[in-house]
Coordinates of C-alpha atoms in Angstrom, one line a residue:
Chain A
M416 CA -3.0 -15.6 50.9
S417 CA -1.5 -18.1 53.3
D418 CA -2.6 -21.1 51.2
P419 CA -0.2 -21.1 48.2
T420 CA -2.7 -23.1 46.1
F421 CA -5.4 -20.5 46.8
G422 CA -3.0 -17.8 46.0
R423 CA -2.1 -19.3 42.7
R424 CA -5.7 -19.9 41.8
R425 CA -6.5 -16.3 42.6
S426 CA -3.7 -15.0 40.5
E427 CA -4.7 -17.3 37.7
A428 CA -8.3 -16.0 37.9
S429 CA -7.1 -12.4 38.1
L430 CA -4.8 -13.0 35.1
A431 CA -7.8 -14.3 33.1
V432 CA -9.8 -11.2 34.1
L433 CA -6.8 -9.0 33.2
Q434 CA -6.4 -10.7 29.9
K435 CA -10.1 -10.3 29.1
T436 CA -10.1 -6.6 29.9
R437 CA -6.8 -6.0 28.1
M438 CA -8.2 -7.8 25.1
S439 CA -11.3 -5.7 25.0
R440 CA -9.4 -2.6 25.7
E441 CA -7.1 -3.2 22.8
H442 CA -10.1 -3.9 20.6
R443 CA -11.8 -0.8 21.8
L444 CA -8.7 1.4 21.2
S445 CA -8.4 0.1 17.6
L446 CA -12.0 0.8 16.8
T447 CA -12.1 4.2 18.5
L448 CA -9.0 5.5 16.8
A449 CA -10.1 4.1 13.5
A450 CA -13.5 5.8 13.9
V451 CA -11.9 9.1 14.9
L452 CA -9.5 8.9 11.9
T453 CA -12.4 8.1 9.5
V454 CA -14.5 11.0 10.8
I455 CA -11.7 13.5 10.6
W456 CA -10.8 12.4 7.1
M457 CA -14.4 12.3 5.8
V458 CA -15.2 15.8 7.2
F459 CA -12.1 17.1 5.4
I460 CA -13.1 15.3 2.2
L461 CA -16.6 16.6 2.4
L462 CA -15.2 20.2 2.8
V463 CA -13.0 19.7 -0.2
A464 CA -15.9 18.3 -2.2
F465 CA -18.6 20.8 -1.3
A466 CA -17.1 23.8 0.5
K467 CA -14.6 24.9 -2.1
G468 CA -15.2 28.6 -1.5
L469 CA -14.6 28.3 2.2
L470 CA -11.3 26.4 1.8
A471 CA -10.1 29.0 -0.7
T472 CA -10.2 31.7 2.0
S473 CA -6.8 33.2 2.2
I474 CA -5.1 33.3 5.6
T475 CA -1.7 34.9 4.8
S476 CA 0.1 35.2 1.5
G477 CA 0.7 31.6 0.2
L478 CA -1.6 30.0 2.8
T479 CA -5.3 29.2 2.3
L480 CA -7.7 27.7 4.9
G481 CA -7.6 24.5 2.8
L482 CA -3.8 24.2 3.0
L483 CA -3.9 24.9 6.7
L484 CA -6.6 22.2 7.3
A485 CA -4.7 19.7 5.2
F486 CA -1.6 20.3 7.3
I487 CA -3.6 20.0 10.6
V488 CA -5.3 16.7 9.4
V489 CA -1.9 15.1 8.5
I490 CA -0.4 16.1 11.9
V491 CA -3.4 14.9 13.9
V492 CA -3.6 11.6 12.0
W493 CA 0.1 11.0 12.6
L494 CA -0.4 11.8 16.3
L495 CA -3.2 9.2 16.5
A496 CA -0.9 6.7 15.0
L497 CA 1.8 7.6 17.6
L498 CA -0.8 7.3 20.4
Y499 CA -1.8 3.8 19.2
F500 CA 1.8 2.7 18.8
L501 CA 2.8 3.9 22.3
V502 CA -0.3 2.5 24.1
G503 CA -0.8 -0.6 22.0
N504 CA 2.8 -1.7 22.2
R505 CA 3.1 -1.0 25.9
E506 CA 0.1 -3.2 26.6
A507 CA 1.5 -6.1 24.7
P508 CA 4.0 -7.7 27.0
A509 CA 7.1 -9.5 25.8
T510 CA 5.7 -12.9 26.8
H511 CA 3.5 -12.7 23.8
S512 CA 6.3 -12.1 21.4
S513 CA 6.3 -15.7 20.2
E514 CA 2.5 -15.7 19.6
G515 CA 0.8 -16.4 16.4
R516 CA 0.9 -19.5 14.4
P517 CA 4.2 -20.9 13.3
Chain B
M331 CA 8.4 29.9 -18.4
T332 CA 11.5 29.3 -16.4
G333 CA 12.0 25.7 -17.4
N334 CA 13.2 25.9 -20.9
Q335 CA 16.2 23.8 -20.5
P336 CA 15.9 20.8 -22.8
I337 CA 16.2 17.5 -21.0
E338 CA 18.7 15.1 -22.4
L339 CA 17.8 11.5 -22.5
P340 CA 19.2 8.9 -22.9
N341 CA 21.5 10.3 -20.3
T342 CA 25.0 8.9 -19.3
T343 CA 24.6 9.8 -15.6
A344 CA 21.3 7.9 -15.6
I345 CA 22.9 4.8 -17.1
I346 CA 25.8 4.9 -14.7
F347 CA 23.6 5.3 -11.6
F348 CA 21.3 2.6 -12.8
L349 CA 24.2 0.2 -13.4
I350 CA 25.5 0.9 -9.9
F351 CA 22.0 0.2 -8.5
I352 CA 21.8 -3.1 -10.5
G353 CA 25.2 -4.1 -9.4
I354 CA 24.5 -3.5 -5.7
T355 CA 21.1 -5.3 -5.8
I356 CA 22.5 -8.3 -7.6
G357 CA 25.1 -8.5 -4.9
I358 CA 22.3 -8.4 -2.3
T359 CA 20.3 -11.1 -4.2
W360 CA 23.4 -13.4 -4.2
W361 CA 23.7 -12.8 -0.5
A362 CA 20.0 -13.3 0.1
A363 CA 19.9 -16.5 -2.1
R364 CA 22.4 -18.2 0.2
R365 CA 20.1 -17.5 3.2
T366 CA 16.9 -18.5 1.4
K367 CA 16.3 -22.2 1.7
S368 CA 12.9 -22.6 3.3
T369 CA 9.4 -21.3 2.5
E370 CA 9.6 -19.1 5.5
E371 CA 12.7 -17.5 4.2
Y372 CA 11.4 -17.2 0.7
F373 CA 8.0 -15.7 1.5
A374 CA 8.7 -13.9 4.8
A375 CA 12.5 -13.2 4.8
G376 CA 12.8 -15.7 7.7
R377 CA 10.6 -13.3 9.9
Q378 CA 13.9 -11.7 11.0
L379 CA 13.4 -8.1 9.8
T380 CA 13.5 -5.3 12.2
A381 CA 10.6 -2.9 12.5
L382 CA 12.6 -0.1 10.9
Q383 CA 13.8 -2.2 7.9
N384 CA 10.2 -3.4 7.4
G385 CA 8.9 0.1 7.8
F386 CA 11.1 1.3 5.0
A387 CA 10.2 -1.7 2.8
L388 CA 6.5 -1.0 3.4
A389 CA 6.9 2.6 2.5
G390 CA 8.8 1.6 -0.5
D391 CA 6.1 -0.8 -1.7
F392 CA 3.6 1.9 -1.4
T393 CA 5.6 4.6 -3.2
A394 CA 5.4 3.0 -6.6
A395 CA 6.0 5.0 -9.7
A396 CA 2.5 6.4 -9.1
G397 CA 3.5 7.7 -5.7
F398 CA 6.7 9.3 -6.8
L399 CA 6.1 10.5 -10.4
G400 CA 2.3 10.5 -10.2
I401 CA 1.7 12.6 -7.1
V402 CA 4.2 15.3 -8.1
G403 CA 2.7 15.4 -11.6
F404 CA -0.9 15.5 -10.4
I405 CA -0.1 18.4 -8.0
S406 CA 1.9 20.3 -10.7
L407 CA -1.2 20.2 -12.9
A408 CA -4.1 20.3 -10.5
G409 CA -2.7 22.1 -7.4
F410 CA -4.6 21.6 -4.2
D411 CA -6.7 18.6 -5.4
G412 CA -3.5 16.7 -6.1
L413 CA -2.4 17.4 -2.6
V414 CA -5.6 15.9 -1.3
Y415 CA -4.8 12.8 -3.3
A416 CA -1.4 12.6 -1.7
M417 CA -3.0 13.0 1.7
S418 CA -5.3 10.1 1.2
S419 CA -2.2 7.9 1.0
I420 CA -1.0 9.3 4.3
V421 CA -4.2 8.6 6.1
G422 CA -4.5 5.0 4.9
W423 CA -1.4 3.9 6.9
P424 CA -2.7 4.7 10.4
L425 CA -5.9 2.9 9.5
M426 CA -4.0 -0.2 8.6
L427 CA -2.0 0.2 11.9
F428 CA -5.2 0.4 14.0
L429 CA -7.2 -2.4 12.3
F430 CA -5.0 -4.9 10.6
A431 CA -1.3 -4.9 11.5
G432 CA -1.4 -6.7 14.9
P433 CA -4.3 -9.1 14.3
L434 CA -3.1 -10.2 10.8
R435 CA 0.4 -11.0 12.1
R436 CA -1.2 -13.1 14.8
L437 CA -3.6 -15.0 12.6
G438 CA -1.6 -15.6 9.4
T439 CA 1.6 -17.1 8.2
Y440 CA 2.5 -15.6 4.8
T441 CA -0.6 -14.0 3.2
F442 CA -3.8 -12.3 4.3
A443 CA -5.6 -15.3 2.8
D444 CA -4.0 -17.4 5.6
A445 CA -5.4 -15.1 8.2
L446 CA -8.9 -15.3 6.7
A447 CA -8.8 -19.1 6.2
F448 CA -7.7 -19.6 9.8
R449 CA -10.2 -17.1 11.3
L450 CA -13.1 -18.8 9.5
N451 CA -11.7 -22.3 9.7
A452 CA -12.4 -22.9 6.0
P453 CA -9.5 -23.7 3.6
Y454 CA -11.6 -22.8 0.5
V455 CA -11.8 -19.2 1.6
R456 CA -8.2 -19.1 0.3
L457 CA -9.5 -19.7 -3.2
F458 CA -11.5 -16.5 -3.2
A459 CA -8.9 -14.4 -1.3
G460 CA -6.3 -15.8 -3.7
I461 CA -8.3 -14.8 -6.8
N462 CA -8.7 -11.3 -5.3
S463 CA -4.9 -11.1 -4.9
L464 CA -4.1 -12.3 -8.3
V465 CA -6.6 -9.9 -10.0
F466 CA -5.1 -7.0 -8.1
I467 CA -1.5 -8.1 -8.8
L468 CA -2.1 -8.5 -12.6
L469 CA -3.8 -5.0 -12.8
F470 CA -1.0 -3.4 -10.9
L471 CA 1.7 -5.3 -12.9
I472 CA 0.3 -3.9 -16.2
V473 CA 0.6 -0.3 -14.9
Q474 CA 4.1 -0.9 -13.5
M475 CA 5.4 -2.7 -16.6
V476 CA 4.1 -0.1 -19.1
G477 CA 5.6 2.6 -16.9
A478 CA 9.0 0.8 -16.6
G479 CA 9.1 0.2 -20.4
N480 CA 8.5 3.9 -21.1
I481 CA 11.2 5.0 -18.6
V482 CA 13.8 2.6 -19.9
Q483 CA 13.0 3.5 -23.5
L484 CA 13.5 7.1 -22.5
M485 CA 16.6 6.6 -20.4
F486 CA 18.6 4.2 -22.5
G487 CA 17.0 4.6 -25.9
L488 CA 16.2 0.9 -26.0
P489 CA 13.3 -0.2 -28.1
Y490 CA 10.2 -0.7 -25.9
N491 CA 9.9 -4.5 -26.3
I492 CA 13.6 -5.1 -25.5
A493 CA 13.2 -2.9 -22.5
I494 CA 10.4 -5.0 -21.2
V495 CA 12.2 -8.3 -21.7
T496 CA 15.3 -6.9 -20.0
I497 CA 13.3 -5.7 -17.0
G498 CA 11.6 -9.1 -16.9
I499 CA 14.9 -11.0 -16.8
I500 CA 16.3 -8.8 -14.0
M501 CA 13.1 -9.4 -12.0
I502 CA 13.3 -13.1 -12.4
G503 CA 16.8 -12.9 -11.1
Y504 CA 15.8 -11.0 -7.9
A505 CA 12.6 -12.9 -7.2
F506 CA 13.6 -16.4 -8.1
F507 CA 16.9 -16.5 -6.2
G508 CA 16.5 -13.9 -3.5
G509 CA 12.9 -14.2 -2.5
M510 CA 11.4 -11.8 0.1
L511 CA 14.8 -11.0 1.7
A512 CA 16.2 -9.6 -1.6
A513 CA 12.9 -7.9 -2.4
T514 CA 13.0 -6.1 1.0
W515 CA 16.6 -4.9 0.7
V516 CA 16.0 -3.7 -2.9
Q517 CA 13.1 -1.7 -1.4
I518 CA 15.2 -0.3 1.4
I519 CA 18.0 0.9 -0.8
K520 CA 15.5 2.3 -3.3
G521 CA 13.6 4.1 -0.5
L522 CA 16.8 5.7 0.8
L523 CA 17.8 6.8 -2.7
M524 CA 14.3 8.2 -3.2
L525 CA 14.5 10.2 0.0
I526 CA 17.9 11.6 -0.9
A527 CA 16.6 12.6 -4.3
A528 CA 13.4 14.2 -2.9
V529 CA 15.2 16.1 -0.1
T530 CA 17.9 17.4 -2.4
M531 CA 15.3 18.6 -4.9
L532 CA 13.3 20.3 -2.1
G533 CA 16.4 22.0 -0.9
L534 CA 17.3 23.3 -4.4
A535 CA 13.7 24.5 -4.9
L536 CA 13.4 26.3 -1.5
A537 CA 16.9 27.8 -1.7
S538 CA 15.6 30.8 -3.5
F539 CA 12.8 31.3 -1.0
H540 CA 14.9 31.5 2.2
F541 CA 13.8 27.9 2.9
N542 CA 10.3 29.1 3.7
P543 CA 7.6 26.9 2.0
L544 CA 5.0 29.7 2.4
E545 CA 7.2 32.1 0.5
M546 CA 7.4 29.5 -2.4
L547 CA 3.6 28.9 -2.2
S548 CA 2.8 32.6 -2.5
A549 CA 5.1 32.8 -5.5
V550 CA 3.2 29.8 -7.0
A551 CA -0.1 31.7 -6.3
A552 CA 1.3 34.9 -7.9
K553 CA 2.4 33.0 -11.0
N554 CA -0.4 30.5 -11.6
G555 CA -3.3 32.2 -9.9
P556 CA -4.5 31.8 -6.3
A557 CA -7.0 29.1 -7.4
V558 CA -4.2 26.5 -7.4
L559 CA -4.1 26.7 -3.6
A560 CA -7.8 25.9 -3.3
P561 CA -9.9 22.8 -4.2
G562 CA -11.5 22.4 -7.6
G563 CA -8.5 21.9 -10.0
G564 CA -8.3 18.1 -10.2
F565 CA -11.5 16.2 -9.4
P566 CA -14.5 16.5 -11.8
N567 CA -17.1 16.8 -9.0
G568 CA -17.8 16.5 -5.3
W569 CA -18.9 12.9 -5.5
E570 CA -15.8 11.9 -7.3
T571 CA -13.8 13.5 -4.5
I572 CA -15.6 11.5 -1.9
S573 CA -15.2 8.3 -3.8
I574 CA -11.5 8.8 -4.2
G575 CA -11.3 9.6 -0.5
I576 CA -13.0 6.4 0.6
G577 CA -11.3 4.2 -2.0
A578 CA -7.8 5.4 -1.0
L579 CA -8.5 5.2 2.7
C580 CA -9.8 1.6 2.6
G581 CA -7.7 0.4 -0.4
L582 CA -4.3 1.3 1.0
A583 CA -4.7 -0.9 4.0
S584 CA -5.8 -3.9 1.9
Q585 CA -3.3 -4.3 -0.9
P586 CA -2.0 -7.9 -0.8
H587 CA 1.7 -7.1 -1.4
V588 CA 1.6 -4.5 1.4
L589 CA -0.3 -6.9 3.8
M590 CA 2.3 -9.6 3.1
R591 CA 5.0 -7.5 4.6
V592 CA 3.3 -7.8 8.0
F593 CA 4.6 -11.4 8.2
T594 CA 8.3 -10.6 7.7
V595 CA 8.8 -9.5 11.3
P596 CA 9.0 -11.8 14.4
D597 CA 5.7 -10.8 16.1
A598 CA 2.6 -8.6 16.3
R599 CA 4.3 -6.0 18.4
R600 CA 7.0 -5.4 15.7
A601 CA 4.4 -5.6 13.0
R602 CA 2.7 -2.6 14.6
A603 CA 6.0 -0.8 15.0
S604 CA 6.9 -1.4 11.4
V605 CA 3.5 -0.1 10.1
F606 CA 4.0 3.0 12.4
C607 CA 7.5 3.5 10.8
A608 CA 5.9 3.2 7.4
A609 CA 3.2 5.7 8.3
T610 CA 5.9 8.2 9.4
I611 CA 8.1 7.7 6.3
V612 CA 5.2 7.9 3.9
G613 CA 3.9 11.0 5.7
L614 CA 7.2 12.7 5.4
F615 CA 7.7 11.7 1.9
S616 CA 4.2 12.7 0.7
A617 CA 4.7 16.1 2.4
I618 CA 7.9 16.6 0.4
S619 CA 6.2 15.4 -2.8
G620 CA 3.4 17.9 -2.2
L621 CA 5.9 20.8 -2.1
L622 CA 7.8 19.4 -5.1
G623 CA 4.5 19.3 -7.0
F624 CA 4.0 23.1 -6.4
A625 CA 7.7 23.6 -7.1
A626 CA 7.3 21.9 -10.5
M627 CA 4.3 24.1 -11.2
L628 CA 6.4 27.2 -10.4
F629 CA 9.7 26.3 -12.0
V630 CA 8.6 24.2 -15.0
G631 CA 5.0 25.3 -15.5
P632 CA 1.9 23.2 -16.3
A633 CA 2.2 23.9 -20.1
A634 CA 5.7 22.5 -20.4
I635 CA 4.7 19.5 -18.1
K636 CA 1.7 18.7 -20.2
A637 CA 3.7 19.0 -23.4
A638 CA 6.1 16.3 -22.2
D639 CA 3.4 14.0 -21.0
P640 CA -0.3 14.7 -20.7
G641 CA -0.6 12.7 -17.5
G642 CA 2.0 14.8 -15.8
N643 CA 4.4 11.9 -15.2
M644 CA 7.4 13.9 -16.5
A645 CA 6.9 16.8 -14.0
L646 CA 9.5 15.4 -11.6
P647 CA 12.2 14.6 -14.2
L648 CA 11.6 18.1 -15.7
L649 CA 11.9 19.7 -12.3
A650 CA 15.1 17.8 -11.6
A651 CA 16.6 19.0 -14.9
T652 CA 15.6 22.6 -14.2
L653 CA 16.9 22.7 -10.7
G654 CA 20.0 20.4 -10.9
G655 CA 20.9 20.0 -14.5
N656 CA 21.3 16.9 -16.5
G657 CA 23.4 15.1 -14.0
F658 CA 20.7 15.3 -11.4
L659 CA 18.1 14.4 -13.9
G660 CA 20.0 11.2 -14.5
F661 CA 20.0 10.4 -10.8
V662 CA 16.2 11.0 -10.6
A663 CA 15.5 9.0 -13.7
A664 CA 17.6 6.1 -12.3
V665 CA 15.8 6.2 -9.0
S666 CA 12.4 6.3 -10.7
F667 CA 13.3 3.2 -12.6
A668 CA 14.7 1.5 -9.5
T669 CA 11.3 2.3 -7.8
I670 CA 9.3 0.4 -10.4
L671 CA 11.7 -2.5 -10.4
A672 CA 11.5 -2.8 -6.6
V673 CA 7.7 -2.7 -6.5
V674 CA 7.4 -5.2 -9.3
V675 CA 9.6 -7.7 -7.4
G676 CA 7.3 -7.3 -4.4
L677 CA 4.3 -7.9 -6.5
I678 CA 5.8 -11.0 -8.1
I679 CA 6.7 -12.5 -4.7
T680 CA 3.2 -11.9 -3.5
G681 CA 1.7 -13.5 -6.7
S682 CA 4.0 -16.4 -6.2
A683 CA 3.0 -16.9 -2.6
T684 CA -0.7 -16.7 -3.6
L685 CA -0.2 -19.3 -6.3
S686 CA 2.0 -21.7 -4.4
H687 CA 0.9 -21.2 -0.8
D688 CA -2.8 -20.3 -1.0
L689 CA -4.0 -21.9 -4.2
W690 CA -1.6 -24.9 -4.5
G691 CA -0.7 -25.7 -1.0
G692 CA -3.8 -24.5 0.9
F693 CA -6.6 -25.1 -1.6
I694 CA -5.6 -27.8 -4.0
R695 CA -3.5 -29.9 -1.6
R696 CA -5.5 -28.9 1.5
G697 CA -2.3 -28.1 3.5
K698 CA -0.8 -31.6 3.0
V699 CA 2.2 -30.3 1.3
S700 CA 5.9 -30.3 2.2
G701 CA 7.9 -27.1 2.5
R702 CA 10.2 -28.3 -0.2
E703 CA 7.3 -28.9 -2.7
Q704 CA 5.9 -25.5 -1.8
L705 CA 9.2 -23.8 -2.5
T706 CA 9.6 -25.5 -5.8
V707 CA 6.1 -24.5 -6.8
A708 CA 6.8 -20.9 -5.6
R709 CA 9.9 -20.6 -7.7
F710 CA 8.1 -22.0 -10.7
A711 CA 5.2 -19.6 -10.1
T712 CA 7.7 -16.7 -10.0
I713 CA 8.8 -17.5 -13.5
I714 CA 5.2 -17.8 -14.7
I715 CA 4.2 -14.5 -13.3
C716 CA 7.3 -12.7 -14.6
V717 CA 6.5 -14.1 -18.1
I718 CA 2.9 -13.0 -17.8
A719 CA 4.1 -9.5 -16.7
M720 CA 6.3 -9.2 -19.7
L721 CA 3.5 -10.3 -22.1
L722 CA 1.1 -7.8 -20.4
G723 CA 3.7 -5.1 -20.7
I724 CA 4.1 -5.7 -24.4
A725 CA 0.3 -6.1 -25.0
F726 CA -0.5 -2.7 -23.3
K727 CA 2.3 -0.8 -25.0
G728 CA 1.6 2.8 -25.6
Q729 CA -1.6 2.9 -23.5
N730 CA -1.8 5.8 -20.9
L731 CA -2.6 3.7 -17.9
A732 CA -1.3 5.8 -15.1
F733 CA -4.9 6.3 -13.8
I734 CA -5.4 2.6 -13.4
G735 CA -2.8 2.6 -10.7
T736 CA -5.1 4.6 -8.4
L737 CA -8.1 2.6 -9.4
T738 CA -6.5 -0.8 -8.6
I739 CA -6.2 0.5 -5.0
A740 CA -9.9 1.1 -5.0
V741 CA -10.4 -2.5 -6.3
A742 CA -8.3 -3.9 -3.4
G743 CA -10.3 -1.7 -1.0
S744 CA -13.6 -3.1 -2.3
A745 CA -12.5 -6.7 -2.5
N746 CA -10.5 -7.1 0.7
F747 CA -11.2 -4.3 3.2
P748 CA -14.8 -5.2 4.2
T749 CA -14.1 -8.9 4.7
L750 CA -10.8 -8.3 6.6
F751 CA -12.4 -5.8 8.8
L752 CA -15.5 -8.0 9.6
A753 CA -13.3 -11.1 10.1
I754 CA -11.3 -9.3 12.8
F755 CA -13.9 -7.3 14.6
W756 CA -17.3 -9.0 14.0
R757 CA -18.1 -12.4 15.6
R758 CA -21.1 -13.1 13.4
L759 CA -19.2 -13.2 10.1
T760 CA -19.8 -16.5 8.4
V761 CA -17.8 -18.3 5.7
V762 CA -20.5 -17.7 3.1
G763 CA -20.8 -14.1 4.2
A764 CA -17.1 -13.6 3.8
I765 CA -17.0 -15.1 0.3
A766 CA -20.1 -13.2 -0.8
G767 CA -18.5 -9.9 0.4
M768 CA -15.2 -10.6 -1.3
L769 CA -16.9 -11.5 -4.6
T770 CA -19.3 -8.5 -4.4
G771 CA -16.4 -6.1 -3.8
L772 CA -14.2 -7.5 -6.5
L773 CA -16.9 -7.9 -9.2
S774 CA -18.8 -4.6 -8.5
S775 CA -15.6 -2.5 -8.5
L776 CA -14.4 -4.1 -11.7
L777 CA -17.8 -3.7 -13.4
L778 CA -18.0 -0.1 -12.3
L779 CA -14.5 0.4 -13.6
Y780 CA -15.4 -1.2 -17.0
L781 CA -18.5 1.0 -17.3
S782 CA -16.8 4.2 -16.3
P783 CA -15.6 6.9 -18.8
L784 CA -12.0 5.8 -18.2
V785 CA -12.5 2.5 -20.0
Q786 CA -15.5 3.3 -22.2
V787 CA -14.3 6.6 -23.5
A788 CA -10.6 6.6 -23.1
I789 CA -9.8 3.0 -24.1
L790 CA -12.8 1.7 -26.0
H791 CA -13.4 5.2 -27.7
H792 CA -17.2 5.1 -27.2
A793 CA -19.0 8.4 -27.3
E794 CA -20.0 8.3 -23.7
A795 CA -19.9 6.0 -20.7
I796 CA -22.9 4.2 -19.2
I797 CA -21.9 5.5 -15.7
G798 CA -20.4 8.9 -15.1
L799 CA -18.5 7.9 -12.0
R800 CA -14.8 7.3 -12.4
N801 CA -13.9 6.0 -9.0
P802 CA -15.9 2.9 -7.8
G803 CA -15.1 3.2 -4.1
I804 CA -18.2 5.1 -3.0
I805 CA -20.5 2.4 -4.3
S806 CA -18.5 -0.8 -4.2
I807 CA -17.1 -0.6 -0.7
P808 CA -20.4 0.0 1.1
L809 CA -22.1 -2.6 -1.1
A810 CA -19.5 -5.2 -0.2
F811 CA -20.0 -4.5 3.5
L812 CA -23.8 -4.7 3.1
V813 CA -23.7 -8.0 1.2
S814 CA -21.2 -9.5 3.6
I815 CA -23.2 -8.5 6.7
S816 CA -26.6 -9.6 5.3
V817 CA -25.4 -12.9 4.1
S818 CA -23.7 -13.6 7.4
L819 CA -26.8 -12.8 9.3
L820 CA -28.8 -15.2 7.1
T821 CA -26.4 -18.0 7.4
F822 CA -25.3 -17.5 11.0
S823 CA -25.1 -20.5 13.3
P824 CA -23.8 -20.6 16.9
K825 CA -20.8 -22.5 15.6
D826 CA -19.5 -19.3 14.0
A827 CA -19.6 -17.3 17.2
A828 CA -17.8 -20.1 19.0
R829 CA -15.1 -20.0 16.3
Y830 CA -14.7 -16.3 16.9
E831 CA -14.3 -16.9 20.7
E832 CA -11.6 -19.5 20.0
V833 CA -9.8 -17.3 17.5
S834 CA -10.1 -14.1 19.5
K835 CA -7.7 -15.5 22.1
I836 CA -5.0 -15.5 19.5
L837 CA -6.4 -12.4 17.7
H838 CA -5.9 -10.2 20.8
G839 CA -2.7 -11.7 22.0
A840 CA -4.3 -13.2 25.1
A841 CA -3.2 -16.8 24.4
S842 CA 0.1 -17.7 26.0

C-alpha cells in the first residue's frame, strides 16, 4: 500500500468487484422476493379456488381459516416489501442519486 | 333490513363539498401552471416530488372508482371472494416494487416505452409500447367516463350528456394548464379525503361492536349466513379465480399511468420509496374497504344494494347514508366523484405523453424534436384525448361497464408485464422478441375478452359465448411470455447480449 498508484488501482479494482457483486445481489434480491411473493399468492389463490371447504373452517366466531390466511398473506407480503425497501435502499448509496438518463 | 333510510340525491352537501374540491384544485392548477414550462415539468412534475407525495399519488391513481365503490360493492354482495379481489390489488404493489420501480426509473425518462426503447436500443419499440398504452388508456377512460357521468347525474340531477361535457371541460383545464404537477396534487388531496371518508365510516360501523372487527364479522355471519366468510360467493369457478389472481398480480404493476409516476421523483432510490409508500397506503385502504364491504352487507343488506345498482356500486353511498345520514352521504358522493376526476386527469396526461413523446417525438421524429415542440404537441394531444373521452362517455351511455375496469388491468398485464420483466431481467431478449410478446399479449387478451360471455352475452346479447372464460390472464400472460421467449431465442445475436451488458450498468445503478 506504499505506492499510491498501486493503492488507487487496487481500490478501483475492488470497487469494480464490489459493484459487480452489489449489482447481482440487488438483482437476486428482486427476483427472490418476487418469487416468494408469487408462490405465497398462488398457493393462497389455489386454496381459494379448490379448497373452499377447508377455508370455510371456523376458528372462532366471526373468523374462518380463509379470513385468517388472507390476513396473514397481506401482512407477510407487506413485510417482504418492507424488507426490500430497507435492504435495497440501504445498498444504493447517495452517489447514485443522480443516475439514470436526463 | 336496517338500511331503509331513503337516500336523497341530488344532495346539497354533495354539491357544496364538490364545489369546494373544484375550487381548491383550480387554485392548485393555477399554481402548477406557473411552474410548468418544460416537458420535464409537464410530464414528470419536474421530478421534484417527494416519495411520500408520489406514494399518495400512486395509491390515488390505483384507487379509481373501481377501487373505492367497486371493491366495497363486490364484498357486500359476494363476501369473501370480494375480499380476495381486494387482496390481489394489495399484492401487485410489492411486485412492482421488487421488479420495476428502480430499474424503470433508471432507464426511462417519461414513460415505460422510453425504458424499453433504451434497453433494446430500438426507437420503433416505442410504436408498439405506445399502442399498448393507448389501447389501455381508451378502455379505462370509457369505464371512468361512464361512471363519472352516472355519479354526476345522480348527484346534481344534470342530464347525462351535459354531465360528461362538464367533466370534460374541467379535465382539460387541469391537464392542459397544470400537467403532471396539478394531476399529482389533485390525487393527493383526493387520497386524503378518501382516507378521511373511509376511516370515519369504519369508525361509525364499528362503534356498535366495541371497535372489534371480529364482533362485526360474527354479526355479519349471523345475519347473512356463515358462507359469506368463506370462498365461493363471487367467482364462477376455480379457474376463473386463478385467472383473476394472475391478471391482477401482473396487471397492477404494468398500467401505463401508474408506471409513469415512477419518473416524477428525483432518483431510483426515491422511486422505490414511493412505491413502498403506495403499497402501504393501498394495503391499509384495501383492508378498510374490506371491512366496509362487510359493514354494507350487515347494515344495508345485499337485497337493497342490488336494488339500487345490480353491480353493487351503490353499496358505499348507501352505507354512508345509513351510518351518517344525508350530510355524510353528500361528502362520500363528492369524494367518489373527485376520485374519478383525478384518475381521468392522470390517464389523460399519460395518453398525451404517449402521443407526443413516444409516438410523435420518439417514433415519427426519431428523437429530433425540441422540448418546445414536444410540449405544444402534448397540450394539443391533451385536448384530443379529452374530446375522445367525452365522445366515448356519450357513446357508451347506460352500459354497465364496471367489470371492464378489472379486465383492462388484465389487458395491461398481458401486453406489458412479460416484456417489461424480460427486458429488465433477461439478457437474451431481442427487439423482435419484445415486439412479438407485446403484440401477442395485447391481441390475445383483447380477443379472449371479445369472445368471453362478458361481451358476447352481456353486450352483444348472443345466446352463449364461444369461450366460457371471463378473465383472460391465465391464458394470455403465459402465452405472451412464451412467444416473447421463443422469438427471442430464434432471433438472438451476440449483439443483444452485449447491449444488455451495456445497459445493466445503468439498470443496477453501478454506473457512476
